[in-house]
mmCIF file of C-alpha atoms in Angstrom:
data_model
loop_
_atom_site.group_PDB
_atom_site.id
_atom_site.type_symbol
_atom_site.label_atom_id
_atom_site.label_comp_id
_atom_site.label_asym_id
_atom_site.label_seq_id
_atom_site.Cartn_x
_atom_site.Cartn_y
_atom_site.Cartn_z
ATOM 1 C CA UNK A 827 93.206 92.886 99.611
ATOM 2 C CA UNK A 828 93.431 91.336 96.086
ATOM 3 C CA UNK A 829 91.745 88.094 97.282
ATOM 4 C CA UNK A 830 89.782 86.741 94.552
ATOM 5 C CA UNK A 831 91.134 88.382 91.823
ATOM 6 C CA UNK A 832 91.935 87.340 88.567
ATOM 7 C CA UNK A 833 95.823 87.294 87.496
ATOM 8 C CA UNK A 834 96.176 89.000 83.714
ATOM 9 C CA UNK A 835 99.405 87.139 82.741
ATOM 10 C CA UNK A 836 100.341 86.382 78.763
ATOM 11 C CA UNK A 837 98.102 83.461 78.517
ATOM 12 C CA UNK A 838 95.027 85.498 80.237
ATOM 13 C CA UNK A 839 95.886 88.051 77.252
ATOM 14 C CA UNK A 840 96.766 85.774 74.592
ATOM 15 C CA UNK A 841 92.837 85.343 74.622
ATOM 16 C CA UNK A 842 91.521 88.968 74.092
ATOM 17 C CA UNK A 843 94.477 90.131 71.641
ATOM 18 C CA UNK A 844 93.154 90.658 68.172
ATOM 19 C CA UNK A 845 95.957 90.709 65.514
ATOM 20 C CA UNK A 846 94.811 93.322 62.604
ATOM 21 C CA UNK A 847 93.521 92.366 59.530
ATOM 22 C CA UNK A 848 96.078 92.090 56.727
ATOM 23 C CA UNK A 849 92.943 93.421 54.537
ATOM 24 C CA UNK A 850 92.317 96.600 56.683
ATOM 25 C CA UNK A 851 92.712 100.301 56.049
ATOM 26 C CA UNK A 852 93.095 103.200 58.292
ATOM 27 C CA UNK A 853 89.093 104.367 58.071
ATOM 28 C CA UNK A 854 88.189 100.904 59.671
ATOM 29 C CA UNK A 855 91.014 100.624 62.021
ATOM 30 C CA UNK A 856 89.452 103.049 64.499
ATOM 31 C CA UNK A 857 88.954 106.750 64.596
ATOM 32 C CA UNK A 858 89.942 108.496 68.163
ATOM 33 C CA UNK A 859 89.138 111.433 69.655
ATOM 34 C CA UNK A 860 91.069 112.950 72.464
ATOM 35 C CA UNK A 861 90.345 116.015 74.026
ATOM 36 C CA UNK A 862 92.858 117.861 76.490
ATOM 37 C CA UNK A 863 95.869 120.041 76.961
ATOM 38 C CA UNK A 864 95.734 123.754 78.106
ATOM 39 C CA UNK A 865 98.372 125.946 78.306
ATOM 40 C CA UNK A 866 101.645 124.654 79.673
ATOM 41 C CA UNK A 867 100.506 121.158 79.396
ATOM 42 C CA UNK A 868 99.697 120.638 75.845
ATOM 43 C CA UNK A 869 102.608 117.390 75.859
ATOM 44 C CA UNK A 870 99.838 115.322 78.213
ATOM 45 C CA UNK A 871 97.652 115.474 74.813
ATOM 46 C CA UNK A 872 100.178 114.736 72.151
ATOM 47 C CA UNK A 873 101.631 111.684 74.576
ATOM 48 C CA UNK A 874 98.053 110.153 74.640
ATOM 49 C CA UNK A 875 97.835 110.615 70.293
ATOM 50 C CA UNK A 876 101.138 109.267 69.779
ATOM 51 C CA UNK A 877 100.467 106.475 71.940
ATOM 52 C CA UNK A 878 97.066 105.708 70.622
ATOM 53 C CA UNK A 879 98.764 105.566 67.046
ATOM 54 C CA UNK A 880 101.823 103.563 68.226
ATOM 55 C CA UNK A 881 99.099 101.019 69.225
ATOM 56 C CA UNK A 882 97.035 100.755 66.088
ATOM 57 C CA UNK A 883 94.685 103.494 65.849
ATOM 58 C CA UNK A 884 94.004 104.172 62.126
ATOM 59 C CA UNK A 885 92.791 107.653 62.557
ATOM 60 C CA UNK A 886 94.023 110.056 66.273
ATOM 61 C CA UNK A 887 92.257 113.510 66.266
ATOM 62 C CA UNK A 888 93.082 115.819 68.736
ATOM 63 C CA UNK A 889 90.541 118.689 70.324
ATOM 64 C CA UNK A 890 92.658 121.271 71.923
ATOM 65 C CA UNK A 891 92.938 124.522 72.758
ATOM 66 C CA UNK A 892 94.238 127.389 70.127
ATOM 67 C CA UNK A 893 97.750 127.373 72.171
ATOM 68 C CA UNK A 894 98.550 123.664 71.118
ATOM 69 C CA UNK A 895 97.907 124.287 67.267
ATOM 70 C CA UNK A 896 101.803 124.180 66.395
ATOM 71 C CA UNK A 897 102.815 122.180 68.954
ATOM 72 C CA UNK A 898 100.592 119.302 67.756
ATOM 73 C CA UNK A 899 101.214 119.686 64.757
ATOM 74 C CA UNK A 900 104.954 119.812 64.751
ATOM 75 C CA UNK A 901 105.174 116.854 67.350
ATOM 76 C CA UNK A 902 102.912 114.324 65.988
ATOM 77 C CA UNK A 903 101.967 115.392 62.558
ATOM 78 C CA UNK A 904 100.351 112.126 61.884
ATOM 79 C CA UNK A 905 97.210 113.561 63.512
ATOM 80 C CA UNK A 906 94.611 115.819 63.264
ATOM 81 C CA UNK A 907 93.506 118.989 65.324
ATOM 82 C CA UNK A 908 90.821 120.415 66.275
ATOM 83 C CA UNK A 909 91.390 123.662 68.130
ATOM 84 C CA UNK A 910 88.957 125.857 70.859
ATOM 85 C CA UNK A 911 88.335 129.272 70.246
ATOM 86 C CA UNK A 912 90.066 129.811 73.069
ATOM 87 C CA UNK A 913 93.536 130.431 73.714
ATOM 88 C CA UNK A 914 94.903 128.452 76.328
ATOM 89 C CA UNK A 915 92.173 126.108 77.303
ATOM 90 C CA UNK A 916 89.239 124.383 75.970
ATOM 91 C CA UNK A 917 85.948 126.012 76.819
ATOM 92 C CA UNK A 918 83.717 124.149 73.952
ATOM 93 C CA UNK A 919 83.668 120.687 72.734
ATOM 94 C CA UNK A 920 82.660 120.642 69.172
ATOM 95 C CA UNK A 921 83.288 118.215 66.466
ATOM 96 C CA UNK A 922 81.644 117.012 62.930
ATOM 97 C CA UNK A 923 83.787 113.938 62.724
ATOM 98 C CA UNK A 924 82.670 110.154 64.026
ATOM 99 C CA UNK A 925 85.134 109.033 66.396
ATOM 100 C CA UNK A 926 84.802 105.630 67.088
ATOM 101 C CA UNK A 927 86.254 106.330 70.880
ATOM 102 C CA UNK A 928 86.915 109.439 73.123
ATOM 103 C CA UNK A 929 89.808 110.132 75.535
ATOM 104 C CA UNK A 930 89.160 113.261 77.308
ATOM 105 C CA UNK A 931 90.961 115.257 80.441
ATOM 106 C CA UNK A 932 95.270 114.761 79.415
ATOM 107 C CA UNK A 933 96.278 118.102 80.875
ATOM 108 C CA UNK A 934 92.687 119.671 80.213
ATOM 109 C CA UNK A 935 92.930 121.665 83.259
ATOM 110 C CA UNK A 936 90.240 122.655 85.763
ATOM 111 C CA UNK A 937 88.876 126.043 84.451
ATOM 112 C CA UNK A 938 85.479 126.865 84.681
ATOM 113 C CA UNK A 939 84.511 126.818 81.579
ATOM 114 C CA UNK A 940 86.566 123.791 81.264
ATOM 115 C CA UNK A 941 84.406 122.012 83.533
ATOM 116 C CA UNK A 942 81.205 123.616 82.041
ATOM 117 C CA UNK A 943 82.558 121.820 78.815
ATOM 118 C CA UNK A 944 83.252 119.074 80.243
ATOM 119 C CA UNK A 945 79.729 118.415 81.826
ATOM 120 C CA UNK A 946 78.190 119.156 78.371
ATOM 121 C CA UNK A 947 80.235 116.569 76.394
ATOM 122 C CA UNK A 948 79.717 113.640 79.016
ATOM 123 C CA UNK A 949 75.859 114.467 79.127
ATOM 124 C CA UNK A 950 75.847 114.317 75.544
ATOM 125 C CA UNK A 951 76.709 110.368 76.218
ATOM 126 C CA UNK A 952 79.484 109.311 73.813
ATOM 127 C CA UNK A 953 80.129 105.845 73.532
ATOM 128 C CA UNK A 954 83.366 103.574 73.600
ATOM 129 C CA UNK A 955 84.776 106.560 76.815
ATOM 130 C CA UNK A 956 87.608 106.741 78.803
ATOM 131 C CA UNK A 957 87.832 109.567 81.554
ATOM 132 C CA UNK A 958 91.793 110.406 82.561
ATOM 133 C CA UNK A 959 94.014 113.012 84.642
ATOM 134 C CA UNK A 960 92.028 116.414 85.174
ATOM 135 C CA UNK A 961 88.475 114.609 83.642
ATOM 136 C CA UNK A 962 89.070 113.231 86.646
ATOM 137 C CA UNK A 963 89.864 116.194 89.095
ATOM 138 C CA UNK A 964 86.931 117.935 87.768
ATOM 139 C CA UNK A 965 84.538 115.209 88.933
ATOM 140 C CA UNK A 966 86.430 115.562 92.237
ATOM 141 C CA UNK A 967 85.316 118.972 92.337
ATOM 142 C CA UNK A 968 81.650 117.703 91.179
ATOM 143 C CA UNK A 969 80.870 114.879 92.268
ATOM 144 C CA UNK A 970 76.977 114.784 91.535
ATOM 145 C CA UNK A 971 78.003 114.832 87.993
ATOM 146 C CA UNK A 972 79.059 111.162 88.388
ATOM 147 C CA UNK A 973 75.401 110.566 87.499
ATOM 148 C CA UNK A 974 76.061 111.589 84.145
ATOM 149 C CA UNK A 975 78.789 109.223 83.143
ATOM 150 C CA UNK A 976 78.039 106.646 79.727
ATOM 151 C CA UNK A 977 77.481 102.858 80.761
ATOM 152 C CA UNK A 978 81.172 101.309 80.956
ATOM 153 C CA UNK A 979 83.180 104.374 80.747
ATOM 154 C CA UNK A 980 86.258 103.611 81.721
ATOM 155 C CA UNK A 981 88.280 105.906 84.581
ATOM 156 C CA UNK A 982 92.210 105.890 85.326
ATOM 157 C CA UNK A 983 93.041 107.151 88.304
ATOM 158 C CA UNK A 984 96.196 107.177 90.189
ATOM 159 C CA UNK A 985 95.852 106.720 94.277
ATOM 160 C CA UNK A 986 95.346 110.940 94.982
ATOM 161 C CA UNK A 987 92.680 111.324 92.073
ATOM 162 C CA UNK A 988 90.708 108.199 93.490
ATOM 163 C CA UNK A 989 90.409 109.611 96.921
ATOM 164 C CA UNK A 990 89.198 112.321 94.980
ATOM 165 C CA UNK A 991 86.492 111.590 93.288
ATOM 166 C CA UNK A 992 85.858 108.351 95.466
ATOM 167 C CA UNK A 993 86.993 109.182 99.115
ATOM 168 C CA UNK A 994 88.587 105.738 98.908
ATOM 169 C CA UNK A 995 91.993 106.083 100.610
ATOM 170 C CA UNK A 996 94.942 104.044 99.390
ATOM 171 C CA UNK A 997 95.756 102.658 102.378
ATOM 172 C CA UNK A 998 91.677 101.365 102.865
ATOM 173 C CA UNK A 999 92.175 97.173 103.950
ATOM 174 C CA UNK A 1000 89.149 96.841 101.360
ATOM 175 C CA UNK A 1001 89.752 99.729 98.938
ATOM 176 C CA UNK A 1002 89.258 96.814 96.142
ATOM 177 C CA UNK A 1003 85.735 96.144 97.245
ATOM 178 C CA UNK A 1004 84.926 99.522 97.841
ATOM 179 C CA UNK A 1005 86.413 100.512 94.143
ATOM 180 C CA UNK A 1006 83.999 97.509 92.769
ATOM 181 C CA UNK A 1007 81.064 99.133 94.652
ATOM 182 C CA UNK A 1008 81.505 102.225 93.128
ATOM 183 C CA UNK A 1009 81.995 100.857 89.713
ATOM 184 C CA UNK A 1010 78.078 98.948 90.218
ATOM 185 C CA UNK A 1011 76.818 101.986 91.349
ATOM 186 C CA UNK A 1012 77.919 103.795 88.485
ATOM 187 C CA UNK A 1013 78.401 101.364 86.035
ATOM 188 C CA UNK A 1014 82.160 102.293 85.002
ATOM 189 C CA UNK A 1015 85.452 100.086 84.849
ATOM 190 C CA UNK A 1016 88.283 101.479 86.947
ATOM 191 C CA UNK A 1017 91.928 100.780 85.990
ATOM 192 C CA UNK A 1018 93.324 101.484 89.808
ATOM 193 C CA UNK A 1019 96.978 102.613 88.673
ATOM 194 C CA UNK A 1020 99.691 101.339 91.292
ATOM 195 C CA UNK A 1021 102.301 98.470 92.103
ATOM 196 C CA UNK A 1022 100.089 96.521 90.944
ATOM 197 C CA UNK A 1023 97.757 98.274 88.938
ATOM 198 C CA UNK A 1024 94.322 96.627 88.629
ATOM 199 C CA UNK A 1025 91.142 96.596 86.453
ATOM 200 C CA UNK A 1026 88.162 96.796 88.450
ATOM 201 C CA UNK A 1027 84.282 96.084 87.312
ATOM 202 C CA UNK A 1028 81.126 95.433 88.778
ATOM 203 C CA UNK A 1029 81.581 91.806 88.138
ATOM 204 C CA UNK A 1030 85.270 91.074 88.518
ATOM 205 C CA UNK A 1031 88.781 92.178 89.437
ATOM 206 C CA UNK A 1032 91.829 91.727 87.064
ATOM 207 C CA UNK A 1033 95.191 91.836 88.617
ATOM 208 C CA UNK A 1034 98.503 92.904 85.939
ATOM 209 C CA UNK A 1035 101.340 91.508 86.196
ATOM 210 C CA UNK A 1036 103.675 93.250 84.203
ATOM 211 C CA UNK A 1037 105.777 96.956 85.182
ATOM 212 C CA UNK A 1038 108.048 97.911 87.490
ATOM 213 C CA UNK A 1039 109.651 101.005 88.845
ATOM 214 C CA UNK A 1040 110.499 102.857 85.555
ATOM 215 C CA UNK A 1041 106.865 103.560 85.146
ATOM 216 C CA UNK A 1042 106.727 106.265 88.173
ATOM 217 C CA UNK A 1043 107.606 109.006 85.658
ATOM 218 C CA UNK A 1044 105.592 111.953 84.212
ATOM 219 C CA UNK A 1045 103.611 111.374 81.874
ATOM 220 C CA UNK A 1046 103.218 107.511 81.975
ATOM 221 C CA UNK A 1047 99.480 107.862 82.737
ATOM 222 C CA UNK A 1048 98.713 109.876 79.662
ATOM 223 C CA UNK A 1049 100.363 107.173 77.627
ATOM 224 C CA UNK A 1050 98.235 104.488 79.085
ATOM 225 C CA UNK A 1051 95.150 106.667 78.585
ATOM 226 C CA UNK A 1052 96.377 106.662 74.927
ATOM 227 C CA UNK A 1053 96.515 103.107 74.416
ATOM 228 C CA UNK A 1054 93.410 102.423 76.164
ATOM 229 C CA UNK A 1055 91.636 104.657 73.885
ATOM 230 C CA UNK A 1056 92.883 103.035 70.984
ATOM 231 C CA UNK A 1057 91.860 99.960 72.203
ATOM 232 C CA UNK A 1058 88.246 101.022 71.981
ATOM 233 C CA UNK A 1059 88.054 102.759 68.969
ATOM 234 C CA UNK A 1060 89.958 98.991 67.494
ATOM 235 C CA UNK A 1061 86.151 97.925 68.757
ATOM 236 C CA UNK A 1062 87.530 95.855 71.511
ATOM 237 C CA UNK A 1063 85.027 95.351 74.872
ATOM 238 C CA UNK A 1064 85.926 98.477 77.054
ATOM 239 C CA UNK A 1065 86.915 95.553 80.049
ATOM 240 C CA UNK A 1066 88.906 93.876 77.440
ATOM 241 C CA UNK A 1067 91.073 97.555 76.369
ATOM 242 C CA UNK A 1068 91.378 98.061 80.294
ATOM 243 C CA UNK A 1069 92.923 95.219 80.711
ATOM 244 C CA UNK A 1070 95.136 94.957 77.712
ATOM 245 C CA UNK A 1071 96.231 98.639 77.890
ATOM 246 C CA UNK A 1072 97.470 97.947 81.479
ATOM 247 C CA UNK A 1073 99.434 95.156 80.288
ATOM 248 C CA UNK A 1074 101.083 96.324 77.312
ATOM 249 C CA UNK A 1075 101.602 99.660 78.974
ATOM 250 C CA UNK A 1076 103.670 97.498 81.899
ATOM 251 C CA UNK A 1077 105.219 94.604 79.563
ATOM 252 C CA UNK A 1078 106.851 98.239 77.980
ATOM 253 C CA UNK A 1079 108.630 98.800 80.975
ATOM 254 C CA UNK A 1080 109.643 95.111 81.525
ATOM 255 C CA UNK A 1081 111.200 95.241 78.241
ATOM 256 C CA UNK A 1082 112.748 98.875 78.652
ATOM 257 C CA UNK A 1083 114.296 98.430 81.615
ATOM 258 C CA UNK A 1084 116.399 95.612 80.722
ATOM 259 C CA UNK A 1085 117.857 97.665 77.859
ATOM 260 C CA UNK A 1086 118.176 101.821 79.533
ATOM 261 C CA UNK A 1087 118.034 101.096 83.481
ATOM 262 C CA UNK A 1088 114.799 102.387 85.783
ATOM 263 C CA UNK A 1089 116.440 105.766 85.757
ATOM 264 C CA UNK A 1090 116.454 107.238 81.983
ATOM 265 C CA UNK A 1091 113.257 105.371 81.036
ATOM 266 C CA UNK A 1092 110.746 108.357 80.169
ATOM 267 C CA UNK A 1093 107.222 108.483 79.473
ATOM 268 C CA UNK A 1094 108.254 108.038 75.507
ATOM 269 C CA UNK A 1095 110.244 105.321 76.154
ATOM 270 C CA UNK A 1096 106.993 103.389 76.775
ATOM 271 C CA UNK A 1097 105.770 104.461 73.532
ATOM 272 C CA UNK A 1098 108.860 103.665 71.574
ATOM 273 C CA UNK A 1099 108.632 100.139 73.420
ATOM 274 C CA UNK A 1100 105.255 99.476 72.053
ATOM 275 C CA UNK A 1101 106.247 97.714 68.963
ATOM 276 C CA UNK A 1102 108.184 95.230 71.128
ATOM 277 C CA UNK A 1103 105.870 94.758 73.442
ATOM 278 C CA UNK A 1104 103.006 93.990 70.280
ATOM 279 C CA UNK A 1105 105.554 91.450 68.936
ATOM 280 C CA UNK A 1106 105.554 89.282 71.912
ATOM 281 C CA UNK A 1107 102.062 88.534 70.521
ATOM 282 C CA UNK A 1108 103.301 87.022 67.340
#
């Protein structure tokens, strides 16, 4: 299935990885804007920030609805919210800042008006994108407005939200090929999550090599959707953040599981594991 694809290993990586500037300062290190939560599942949102800090974001802004004011604030109060004037979910998508990268659909939920706001903002064509969790389930539910999506955004879908969106089934012989046709068509990277998980693009497949088990927990995919992010708004090529999000995001479990077993590790274990996984770069 994975015939011709490209193995992302530590040398692979040790090629992309950009160590940060001893000379730079939070307003250049990348601004990022992530948009999600609703009521119930405001942690998705503040599991994406933290991550997207954790993995060198200078600046993490989060758009969310009135409901996850507090709980944003109290959980990661190194960022910044902006809040709906809405209650429980996010019905507009209004900002005066300049993000340098957008993470939108962590826990967003499918309302209406929801998806009404979420065909505006992806019209609107913001660059440096990555689509996640119920971004994706609303394109499942409209899938004309795949039309609409920037150059090189970059999707993460787990097996059930590609079929979605897709109608490519897990257990498809070719469902590599047929992910890489989709991604021409549309002109998006897709970070397939699985055992493996891969990076697919119009041009090439990347296979990771790093995770294991401990990453089949809740919550693991909003992490990786934060560290993708950050990636992007750090100015790397959206391929390039695929690809090293995916492998950091794994190389966290490799190194977690060793220390606290398959069982206890926890979608903020990956994020507490960031800092070793970064050093193995030194």
């Amino acid at each position: 299935m994975d015939a011709g694809a490209t193995l992302v290993d530590f040398s692979f990586l040790k090629k992309i990885f950009k160590p940060i500037d001893s000379h730079v300062h939070k307003g250049i290190q990348g601004h990022v804007l992530l948009i999600g939560g609703s009521y119930g599942k405001i942690g998705s949102v503040c599991l994406s920030g933290k991550a997207a800090l954790k993995s060198g974001a200078g600046l993490v802004t989060i758009n969310t609805p009135k409901c996850g004011y507090n709980i944003v604030q109290t959980v990661l109060p190194e960022a910044m919210v902006i809040t709906d004037e809405k209650k429980d979910f996010i019905t507009k998508i209004k900002y005066s800042i300049k993000p340098d990268a957008f993470g939108i659909g962590m826990g967003i939920g499918i309302d209406q008006s929801t998806q009404n706001a979420f065909l505006e903002f992806i019209k609107s064509n913001p660059k440096n994108l990555l689509i996640d969790a119920d971004g994706l389930n609303i394109l499942g539910l409209n899938k004309e407005w795949l039309r609409y999506l920037p150059k090189n955004t970059v999707i993460t879908p787990h097996a059930k939200e590609l079929e979605r969106f897709t109608e490519i089934c897990i257990d498809d012989t070719n469902k590599l090929e047929k992910v890489q046709r989709f991604c021409n068509e549309y002109q998006v990277i897709c970070v397939v999550k699985g055992s493996p998980t891969y990076v697919v693009t119009k041009d090439g497949i990347y296979k990771n090599t790093t995770g294991n088990q401990a990453l089949a927990t809740a919550g693991s995919g909003d992490v990786l959707s934060g560290i993708i992010t950050s990636f992007l708004g750090q100015g790397y090529d959206p391929v390039e953040a695929a690809i090293l999000g995916v492998y950091i995001h794994g190389l966290t479990a490799d190194i977690g599981a060793k220390e606290i077993g398959y069982q206890a590790f926890i979608a903020s274990d990956i994020i507490n594991y960031l800092g070793k996984a970064f050093l193995t770069f030194q």
